[in-house]
CSV table of C-alpha atoms in Angstrom, one decimal:
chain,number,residue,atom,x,y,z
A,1,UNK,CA,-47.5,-23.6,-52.8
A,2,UNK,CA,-45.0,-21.8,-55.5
A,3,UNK,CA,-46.3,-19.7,-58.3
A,4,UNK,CA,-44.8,-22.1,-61.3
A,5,UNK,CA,-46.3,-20.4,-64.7
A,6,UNK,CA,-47.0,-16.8,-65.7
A,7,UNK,CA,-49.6,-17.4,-68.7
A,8,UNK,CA,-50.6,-14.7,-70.9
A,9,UNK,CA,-54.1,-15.1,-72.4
A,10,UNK,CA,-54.7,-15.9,-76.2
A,11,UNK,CA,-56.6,-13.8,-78.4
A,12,UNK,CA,-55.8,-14.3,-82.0
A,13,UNK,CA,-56.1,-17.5,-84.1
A,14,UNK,CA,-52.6,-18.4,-85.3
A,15,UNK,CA,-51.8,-22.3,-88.1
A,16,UNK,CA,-49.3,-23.5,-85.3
A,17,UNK,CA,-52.1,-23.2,-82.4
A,18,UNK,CA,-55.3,-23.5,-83.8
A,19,UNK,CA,-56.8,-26.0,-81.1
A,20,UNK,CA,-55.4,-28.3,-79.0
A,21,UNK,CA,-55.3,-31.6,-81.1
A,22,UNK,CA,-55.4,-35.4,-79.7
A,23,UNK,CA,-56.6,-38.3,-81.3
A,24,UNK,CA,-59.3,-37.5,-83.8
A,25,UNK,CA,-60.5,-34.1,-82.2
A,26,UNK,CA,-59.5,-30.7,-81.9
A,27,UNK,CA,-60.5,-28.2,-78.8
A,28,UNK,CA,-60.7,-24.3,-79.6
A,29,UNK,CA,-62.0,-21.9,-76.6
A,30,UNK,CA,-64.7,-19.5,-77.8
A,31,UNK,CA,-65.1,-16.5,-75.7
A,32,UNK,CA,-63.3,-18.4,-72.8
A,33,UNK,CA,-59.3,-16.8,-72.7
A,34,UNK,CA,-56.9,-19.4,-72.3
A,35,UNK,CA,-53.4,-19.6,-71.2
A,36,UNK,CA,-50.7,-22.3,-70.9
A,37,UNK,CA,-50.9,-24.6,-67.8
A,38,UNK,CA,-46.8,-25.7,-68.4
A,39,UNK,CA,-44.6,-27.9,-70.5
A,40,UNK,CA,-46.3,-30.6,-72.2
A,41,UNK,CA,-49.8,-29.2,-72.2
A,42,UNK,CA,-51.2,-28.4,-75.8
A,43,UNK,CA,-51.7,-25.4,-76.3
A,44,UNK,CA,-55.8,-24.4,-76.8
A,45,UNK,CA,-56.4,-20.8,-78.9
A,46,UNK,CA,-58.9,-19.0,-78.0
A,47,UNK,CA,-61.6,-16.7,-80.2
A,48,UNK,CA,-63.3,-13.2,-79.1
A,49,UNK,CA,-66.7,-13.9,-77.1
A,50,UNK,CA,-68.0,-12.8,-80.6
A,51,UNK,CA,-66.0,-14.2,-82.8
A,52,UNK,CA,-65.5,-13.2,-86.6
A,53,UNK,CA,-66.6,-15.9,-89.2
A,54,UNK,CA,-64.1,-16.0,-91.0
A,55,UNK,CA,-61.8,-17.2,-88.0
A,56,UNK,CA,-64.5,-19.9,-87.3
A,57,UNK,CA,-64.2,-20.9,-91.0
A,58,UNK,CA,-60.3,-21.5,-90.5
A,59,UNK,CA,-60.5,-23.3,-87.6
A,60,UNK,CA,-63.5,-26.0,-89.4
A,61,UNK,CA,-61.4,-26.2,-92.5
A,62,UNK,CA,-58.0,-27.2,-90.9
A,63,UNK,CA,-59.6,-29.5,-88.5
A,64,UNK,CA,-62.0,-31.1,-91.7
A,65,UNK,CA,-58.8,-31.0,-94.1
A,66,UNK,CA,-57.1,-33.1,-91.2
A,67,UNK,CA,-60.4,-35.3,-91.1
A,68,UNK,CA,-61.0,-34.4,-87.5
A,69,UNK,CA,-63.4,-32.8,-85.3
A,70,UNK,CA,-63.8,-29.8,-84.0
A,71,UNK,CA,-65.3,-29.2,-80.6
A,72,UNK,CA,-65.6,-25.6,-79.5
A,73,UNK,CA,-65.8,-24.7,-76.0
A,74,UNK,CA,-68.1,-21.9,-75.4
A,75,UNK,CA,-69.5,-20.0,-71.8
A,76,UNK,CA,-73.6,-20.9,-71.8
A,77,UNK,CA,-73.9,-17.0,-70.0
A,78,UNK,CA,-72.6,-15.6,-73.3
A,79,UNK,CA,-73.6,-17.8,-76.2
A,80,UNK,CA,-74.6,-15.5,-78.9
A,81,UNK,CA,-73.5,-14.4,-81.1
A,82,UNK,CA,-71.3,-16.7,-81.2
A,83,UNK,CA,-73.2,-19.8,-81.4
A,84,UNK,CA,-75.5,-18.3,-84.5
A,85,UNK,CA,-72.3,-17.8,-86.3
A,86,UNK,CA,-71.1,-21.5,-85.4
A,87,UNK,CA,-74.7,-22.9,-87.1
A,88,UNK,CA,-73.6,-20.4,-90.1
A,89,UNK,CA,-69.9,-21.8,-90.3
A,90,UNK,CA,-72.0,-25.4,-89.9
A,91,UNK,CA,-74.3,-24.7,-92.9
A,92,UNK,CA,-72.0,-23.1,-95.4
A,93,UNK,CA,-69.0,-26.1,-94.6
A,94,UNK,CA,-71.8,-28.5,-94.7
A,95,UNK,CA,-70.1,-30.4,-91.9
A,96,UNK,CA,-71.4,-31.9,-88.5
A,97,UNK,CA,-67.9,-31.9,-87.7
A,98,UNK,CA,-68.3,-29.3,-86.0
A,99,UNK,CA,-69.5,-30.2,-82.0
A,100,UNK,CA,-70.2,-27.6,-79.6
A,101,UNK,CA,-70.1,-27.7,-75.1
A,102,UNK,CA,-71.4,-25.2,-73.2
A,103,UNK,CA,-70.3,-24.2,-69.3
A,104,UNK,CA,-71.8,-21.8,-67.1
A,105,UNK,CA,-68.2,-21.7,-65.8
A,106,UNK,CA,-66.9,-18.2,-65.3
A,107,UNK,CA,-63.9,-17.1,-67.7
A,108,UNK,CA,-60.7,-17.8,-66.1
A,109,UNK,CA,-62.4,-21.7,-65.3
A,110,UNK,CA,-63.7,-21.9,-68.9
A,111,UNK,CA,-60.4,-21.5,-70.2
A,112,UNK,CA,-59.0,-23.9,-67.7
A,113,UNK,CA,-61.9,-26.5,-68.6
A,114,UNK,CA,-61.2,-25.9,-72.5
A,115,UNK,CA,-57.5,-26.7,-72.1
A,116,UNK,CA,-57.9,-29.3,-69.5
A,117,UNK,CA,-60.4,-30.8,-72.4
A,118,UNK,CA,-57.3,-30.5,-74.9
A,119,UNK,CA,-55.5,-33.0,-73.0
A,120,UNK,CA,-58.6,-35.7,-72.8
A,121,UNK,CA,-58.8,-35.5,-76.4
A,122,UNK,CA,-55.9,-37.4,-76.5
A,123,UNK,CA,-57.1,-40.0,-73.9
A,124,UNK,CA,-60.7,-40.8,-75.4
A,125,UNK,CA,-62.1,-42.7,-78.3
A,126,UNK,CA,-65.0,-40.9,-79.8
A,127,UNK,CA,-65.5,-37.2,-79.7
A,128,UNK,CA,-69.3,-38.1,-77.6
A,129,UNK,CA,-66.7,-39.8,-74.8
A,130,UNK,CA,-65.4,-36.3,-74.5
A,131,UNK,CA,-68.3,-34.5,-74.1
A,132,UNK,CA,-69.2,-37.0,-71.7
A,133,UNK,CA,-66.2,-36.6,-69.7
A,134,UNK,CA,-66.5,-32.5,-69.6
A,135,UNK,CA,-69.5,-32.4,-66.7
A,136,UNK,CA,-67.5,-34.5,-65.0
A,137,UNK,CA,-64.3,-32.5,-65.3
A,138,UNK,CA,-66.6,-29.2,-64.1
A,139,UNK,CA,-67.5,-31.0,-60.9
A,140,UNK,CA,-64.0,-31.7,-60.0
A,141,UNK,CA,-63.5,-27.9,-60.5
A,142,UNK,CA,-64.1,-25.5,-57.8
A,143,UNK,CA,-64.0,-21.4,-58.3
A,144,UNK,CA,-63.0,-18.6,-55.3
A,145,UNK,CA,-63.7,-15.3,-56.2
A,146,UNK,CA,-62.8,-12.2,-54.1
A,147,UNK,CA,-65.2,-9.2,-55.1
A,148,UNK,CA,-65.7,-5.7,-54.0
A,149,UNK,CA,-69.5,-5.8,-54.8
A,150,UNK,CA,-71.9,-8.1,-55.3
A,151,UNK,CA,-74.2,-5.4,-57.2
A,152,UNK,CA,-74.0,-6.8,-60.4
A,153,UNK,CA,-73.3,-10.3,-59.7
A,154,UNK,CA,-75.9,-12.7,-61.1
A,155,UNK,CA,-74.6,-16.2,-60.4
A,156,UNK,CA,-74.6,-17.3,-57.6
A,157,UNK,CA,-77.4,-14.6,-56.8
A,158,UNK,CA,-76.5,-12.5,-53.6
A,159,UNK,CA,-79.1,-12.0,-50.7
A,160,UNK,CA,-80.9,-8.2,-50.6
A,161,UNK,CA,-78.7,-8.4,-47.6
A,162,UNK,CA,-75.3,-8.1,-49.5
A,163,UNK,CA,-76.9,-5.6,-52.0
A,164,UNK,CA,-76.9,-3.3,-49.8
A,165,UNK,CA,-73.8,-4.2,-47.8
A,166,UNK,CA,-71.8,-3.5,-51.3
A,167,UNK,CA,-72.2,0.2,-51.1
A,168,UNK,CA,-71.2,0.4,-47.6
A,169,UNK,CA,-67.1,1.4,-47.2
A,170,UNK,CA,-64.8,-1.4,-46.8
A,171,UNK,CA,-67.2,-3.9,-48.2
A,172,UNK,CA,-65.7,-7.5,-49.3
A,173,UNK,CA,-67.2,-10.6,-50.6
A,174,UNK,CA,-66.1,-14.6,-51.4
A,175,UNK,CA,-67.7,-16.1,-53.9
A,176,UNK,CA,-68.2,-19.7,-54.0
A,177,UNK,CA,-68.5,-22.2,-57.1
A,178,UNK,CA,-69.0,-25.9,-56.2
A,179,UNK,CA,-71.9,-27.9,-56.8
A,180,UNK,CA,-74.6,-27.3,-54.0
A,181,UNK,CA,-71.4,-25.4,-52.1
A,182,UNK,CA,-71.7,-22.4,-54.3
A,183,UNK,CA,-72.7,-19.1,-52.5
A,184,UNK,CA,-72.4,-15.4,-51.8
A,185,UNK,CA,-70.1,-14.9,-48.2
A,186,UNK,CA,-69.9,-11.4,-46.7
A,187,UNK,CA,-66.3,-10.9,-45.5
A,188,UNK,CA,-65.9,-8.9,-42.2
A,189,UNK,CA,-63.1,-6.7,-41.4
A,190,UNK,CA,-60.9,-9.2,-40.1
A,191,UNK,CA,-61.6,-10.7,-43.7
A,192,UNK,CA,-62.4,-13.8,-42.5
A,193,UNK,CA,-62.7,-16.9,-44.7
A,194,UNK,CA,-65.4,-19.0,-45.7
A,195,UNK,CA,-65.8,-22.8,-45.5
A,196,UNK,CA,-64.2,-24.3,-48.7
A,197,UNK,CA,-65.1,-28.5,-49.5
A,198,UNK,CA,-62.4,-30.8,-48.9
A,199,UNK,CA,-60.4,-31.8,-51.6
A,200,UNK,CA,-58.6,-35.2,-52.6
A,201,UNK,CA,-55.7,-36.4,-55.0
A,202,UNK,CA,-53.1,-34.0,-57.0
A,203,UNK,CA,-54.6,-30.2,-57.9
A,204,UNK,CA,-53.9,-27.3,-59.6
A,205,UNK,CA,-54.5,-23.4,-58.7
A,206,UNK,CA,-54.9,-21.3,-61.4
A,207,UNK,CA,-55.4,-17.2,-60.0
A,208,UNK,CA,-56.2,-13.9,-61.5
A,209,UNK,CA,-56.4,-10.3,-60.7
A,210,UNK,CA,-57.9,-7.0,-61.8
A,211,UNK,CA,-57.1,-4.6,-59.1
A,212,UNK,CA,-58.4,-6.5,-56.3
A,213,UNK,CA,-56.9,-8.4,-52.9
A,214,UNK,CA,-54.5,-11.2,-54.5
A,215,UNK,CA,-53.4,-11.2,-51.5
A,216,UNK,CA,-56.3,-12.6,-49.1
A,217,UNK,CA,-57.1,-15.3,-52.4
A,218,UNK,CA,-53.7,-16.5,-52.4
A,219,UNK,CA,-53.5,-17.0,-48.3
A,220,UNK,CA,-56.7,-18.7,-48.5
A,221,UNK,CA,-55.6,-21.3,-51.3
A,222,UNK,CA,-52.4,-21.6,-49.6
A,223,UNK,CA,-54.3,-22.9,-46.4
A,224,UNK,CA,-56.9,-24.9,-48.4
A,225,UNK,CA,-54.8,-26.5,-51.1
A,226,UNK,CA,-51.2,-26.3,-49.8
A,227,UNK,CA,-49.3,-28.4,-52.0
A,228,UNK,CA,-50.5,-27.5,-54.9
A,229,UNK,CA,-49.0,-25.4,-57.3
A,230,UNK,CA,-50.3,-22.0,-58.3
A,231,UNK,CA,-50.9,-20.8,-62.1
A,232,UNK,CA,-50.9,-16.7,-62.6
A,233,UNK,CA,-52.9,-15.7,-65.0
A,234,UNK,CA,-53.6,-12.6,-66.5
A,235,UNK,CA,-57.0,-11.4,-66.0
A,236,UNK,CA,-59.7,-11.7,-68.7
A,237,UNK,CA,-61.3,-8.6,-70.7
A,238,UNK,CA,-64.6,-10.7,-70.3
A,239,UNK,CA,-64.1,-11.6,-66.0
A,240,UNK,CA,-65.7,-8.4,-65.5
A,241,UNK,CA,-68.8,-8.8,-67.6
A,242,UNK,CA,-68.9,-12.1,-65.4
A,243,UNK,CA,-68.3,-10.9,-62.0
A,244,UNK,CA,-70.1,-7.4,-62.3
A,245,UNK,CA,-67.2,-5.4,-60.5
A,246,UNK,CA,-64.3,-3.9,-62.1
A,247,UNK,CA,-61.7,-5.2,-58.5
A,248,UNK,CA,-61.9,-8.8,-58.2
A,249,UNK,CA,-59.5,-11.6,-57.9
A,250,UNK,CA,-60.5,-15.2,-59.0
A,251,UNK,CA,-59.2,-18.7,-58.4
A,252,UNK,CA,-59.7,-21.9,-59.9
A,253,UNK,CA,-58.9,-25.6,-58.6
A,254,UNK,CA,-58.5,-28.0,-60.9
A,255,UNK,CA,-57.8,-31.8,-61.1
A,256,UNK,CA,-54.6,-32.9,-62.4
A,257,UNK,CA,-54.8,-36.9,-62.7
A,258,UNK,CA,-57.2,-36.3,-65.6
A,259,UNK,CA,-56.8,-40.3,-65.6
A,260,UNK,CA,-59.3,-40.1,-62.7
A,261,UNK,CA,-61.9,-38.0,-64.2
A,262,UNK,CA,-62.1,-40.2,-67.5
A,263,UNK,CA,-62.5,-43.1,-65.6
A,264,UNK,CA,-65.3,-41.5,-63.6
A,265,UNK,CA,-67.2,-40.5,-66.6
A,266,UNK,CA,-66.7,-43.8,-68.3
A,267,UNK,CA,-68.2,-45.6,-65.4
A,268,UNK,CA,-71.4,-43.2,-65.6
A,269,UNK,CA,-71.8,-43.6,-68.8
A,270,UNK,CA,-72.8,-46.7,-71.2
A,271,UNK,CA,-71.0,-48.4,-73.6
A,272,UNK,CA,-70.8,-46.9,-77.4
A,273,UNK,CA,-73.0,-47.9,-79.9
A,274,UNK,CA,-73.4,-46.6,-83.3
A,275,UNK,CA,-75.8,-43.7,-84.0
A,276,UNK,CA,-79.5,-45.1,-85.1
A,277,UNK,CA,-79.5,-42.2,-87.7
A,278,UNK,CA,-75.4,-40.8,-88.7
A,279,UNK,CA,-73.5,-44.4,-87.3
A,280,UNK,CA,-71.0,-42.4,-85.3
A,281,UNK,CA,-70.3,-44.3,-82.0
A,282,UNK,CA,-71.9,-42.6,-79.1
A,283,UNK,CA,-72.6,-43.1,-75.3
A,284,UNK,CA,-75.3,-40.4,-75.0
A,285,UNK,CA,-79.3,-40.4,-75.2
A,286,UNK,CA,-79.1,-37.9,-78.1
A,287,UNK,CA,-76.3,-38.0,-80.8
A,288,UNK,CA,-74.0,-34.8,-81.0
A,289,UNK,CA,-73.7,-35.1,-84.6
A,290,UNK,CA,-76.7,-35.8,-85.6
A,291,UNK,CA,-79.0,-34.8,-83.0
A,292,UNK,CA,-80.9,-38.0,-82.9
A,293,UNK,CA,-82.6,-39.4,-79.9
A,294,UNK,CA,-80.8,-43.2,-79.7
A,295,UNK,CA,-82.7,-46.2,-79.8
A,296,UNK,CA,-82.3,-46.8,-76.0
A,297,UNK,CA,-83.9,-43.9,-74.9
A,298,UNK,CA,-86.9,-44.5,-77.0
A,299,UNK,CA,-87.0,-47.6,-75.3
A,300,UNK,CA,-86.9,-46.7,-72.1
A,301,UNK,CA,-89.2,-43.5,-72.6
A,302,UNK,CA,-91.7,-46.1,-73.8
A,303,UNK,CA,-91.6,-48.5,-70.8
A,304,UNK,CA,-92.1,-45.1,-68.5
């Protein structure tokens, strides 16, 4: 495991980075830092958690002026205000160009998830293919966290148990993200590890810090994932809104063979057809542009 990329995260909107662009879409990060994963990843910028309108406005108008869409990445823990100013931005530009995907992912995996999306925008068809390929891309992630107290942690929640272990000196805990894996583990003194899932194929390791034990995160991901190579980010101004607690250190693994994850989604998913209301080609029961319920899912709600 070798430490390949020291990424800085992006805060400002810039003409030369305004989303990641492939095919017909563009991917911008809101409230979600990002950073770069290497050489020949687009880059994906990044807006405040509460971003100004007027960069939202930018970001619409070049992707419109290009004829493109916009799909903004946004954490669902944190949505307003920025996803009231997104419907403003939607009205005033008259536009539903302008798609939105929500993660409960914590910040140092959003921003992985929004520029891992940058690079399927190049691989799909239709912006709906995307945001069908997104869940599956968040299941293929999995998140270690290393906290100091579990006090103000709300997901996953902690046991009464753990509450009260946090105040106690020397107090350590791992925190979890995967599926029906995800959970709160009290680390003794040894600083023992917990049980992480097995995982398959080429990954990516993507850590950050704020004053916490780097050192017991990276020793674990070393043993779990030893082949992989690690990403340093710095950490978010958001993480500790996220975590609760000022020291933690947080991990993310990530797929690489992205080709993997788009053929996963594509095989869960049903062939395009055109929107009953807008015509845009979609593969979902209810049309991201439009909002309309599709024609197959009236007809299946009416045989149930």
């Amino acid at each position: 495991m070798s430490a390949v990329d020291v990424c800085s995260n992006r805060g400002k909107m810039n003409e030369s980075a305004i989303a990641a662009r492939g095919g017909d879409i563009d991917v911008l990060a809101v409230g979600f830092p990002t950073c770069s994963l290497g050489e020949g990843v687009p880059p994906v910028a990044s807006l405040p958690i509460a971003p100004p309108v007027h960069l939202l406005v930018d970001a619409v108008t070049a992707s419109l002026s290009a004829h493109r869409t916009l799909l903004l990445v946004l954490p669902s823990w944190a949505d307003e205000p920025a996803r009231g100013r997104i419907a403003t931005v939607r009205a005033l530009r008259g536009t539903d160009r302008m798609l939105t995907y929500s993660s409960a992912l914590p910040p140092l995996a959003g921003g992985i998830l929004a520029v891992l999306a940058g690079q399927l925008a190049a691989r799909v068809n239709t912006p709906d293919e995307l945001l069908a390929a997104l869940p599956v891309l968040e299941r293929e992630m999995t998140v270690l966290a290393w906290l100091r107290s579990v006090t103000g942690l709300e997901r996953p929640a902690p046991s009464m148990a753990q509450h009260l272990r946090s105040h106690a000196p020397g107090a350590a805990f791992a925190v979890v993200l995967n599926g029906s894996r995800s959970g709160v583990h009290t680390l003794g003194k040894k600083r023992s590890r917990p049980n992480l899932p097995k995982r398959d194929g080429s990954v990516g390791v993507a850590v950050a810090d704020s004053g916490a034990d780097l050192d017991w995160l990276r020793t674990t991901c070393q043993r779990w994932v030893p082949d992989a190579d690690v990403h340093r980010i710095r950490p978010s101004p958001v993480a500790t809104r996220y975590w609760g607690s000022a020291p933690h250190a947080e991990a993310v693994v990530f797929p690489v063979d992205l080709g993997l994850v788009l053929s996963a989604s594509r095989n869960r998913s049903d062939p395009a057809e055109p929107c009953r209301w807008c015509g845009e080609a979609v593969t979902s029961s209810t049309c991201p542009f439009c909002g309309s319920v599709q024609e197959s899912t009236l007809r299946e709600g009416a045989r149930s």
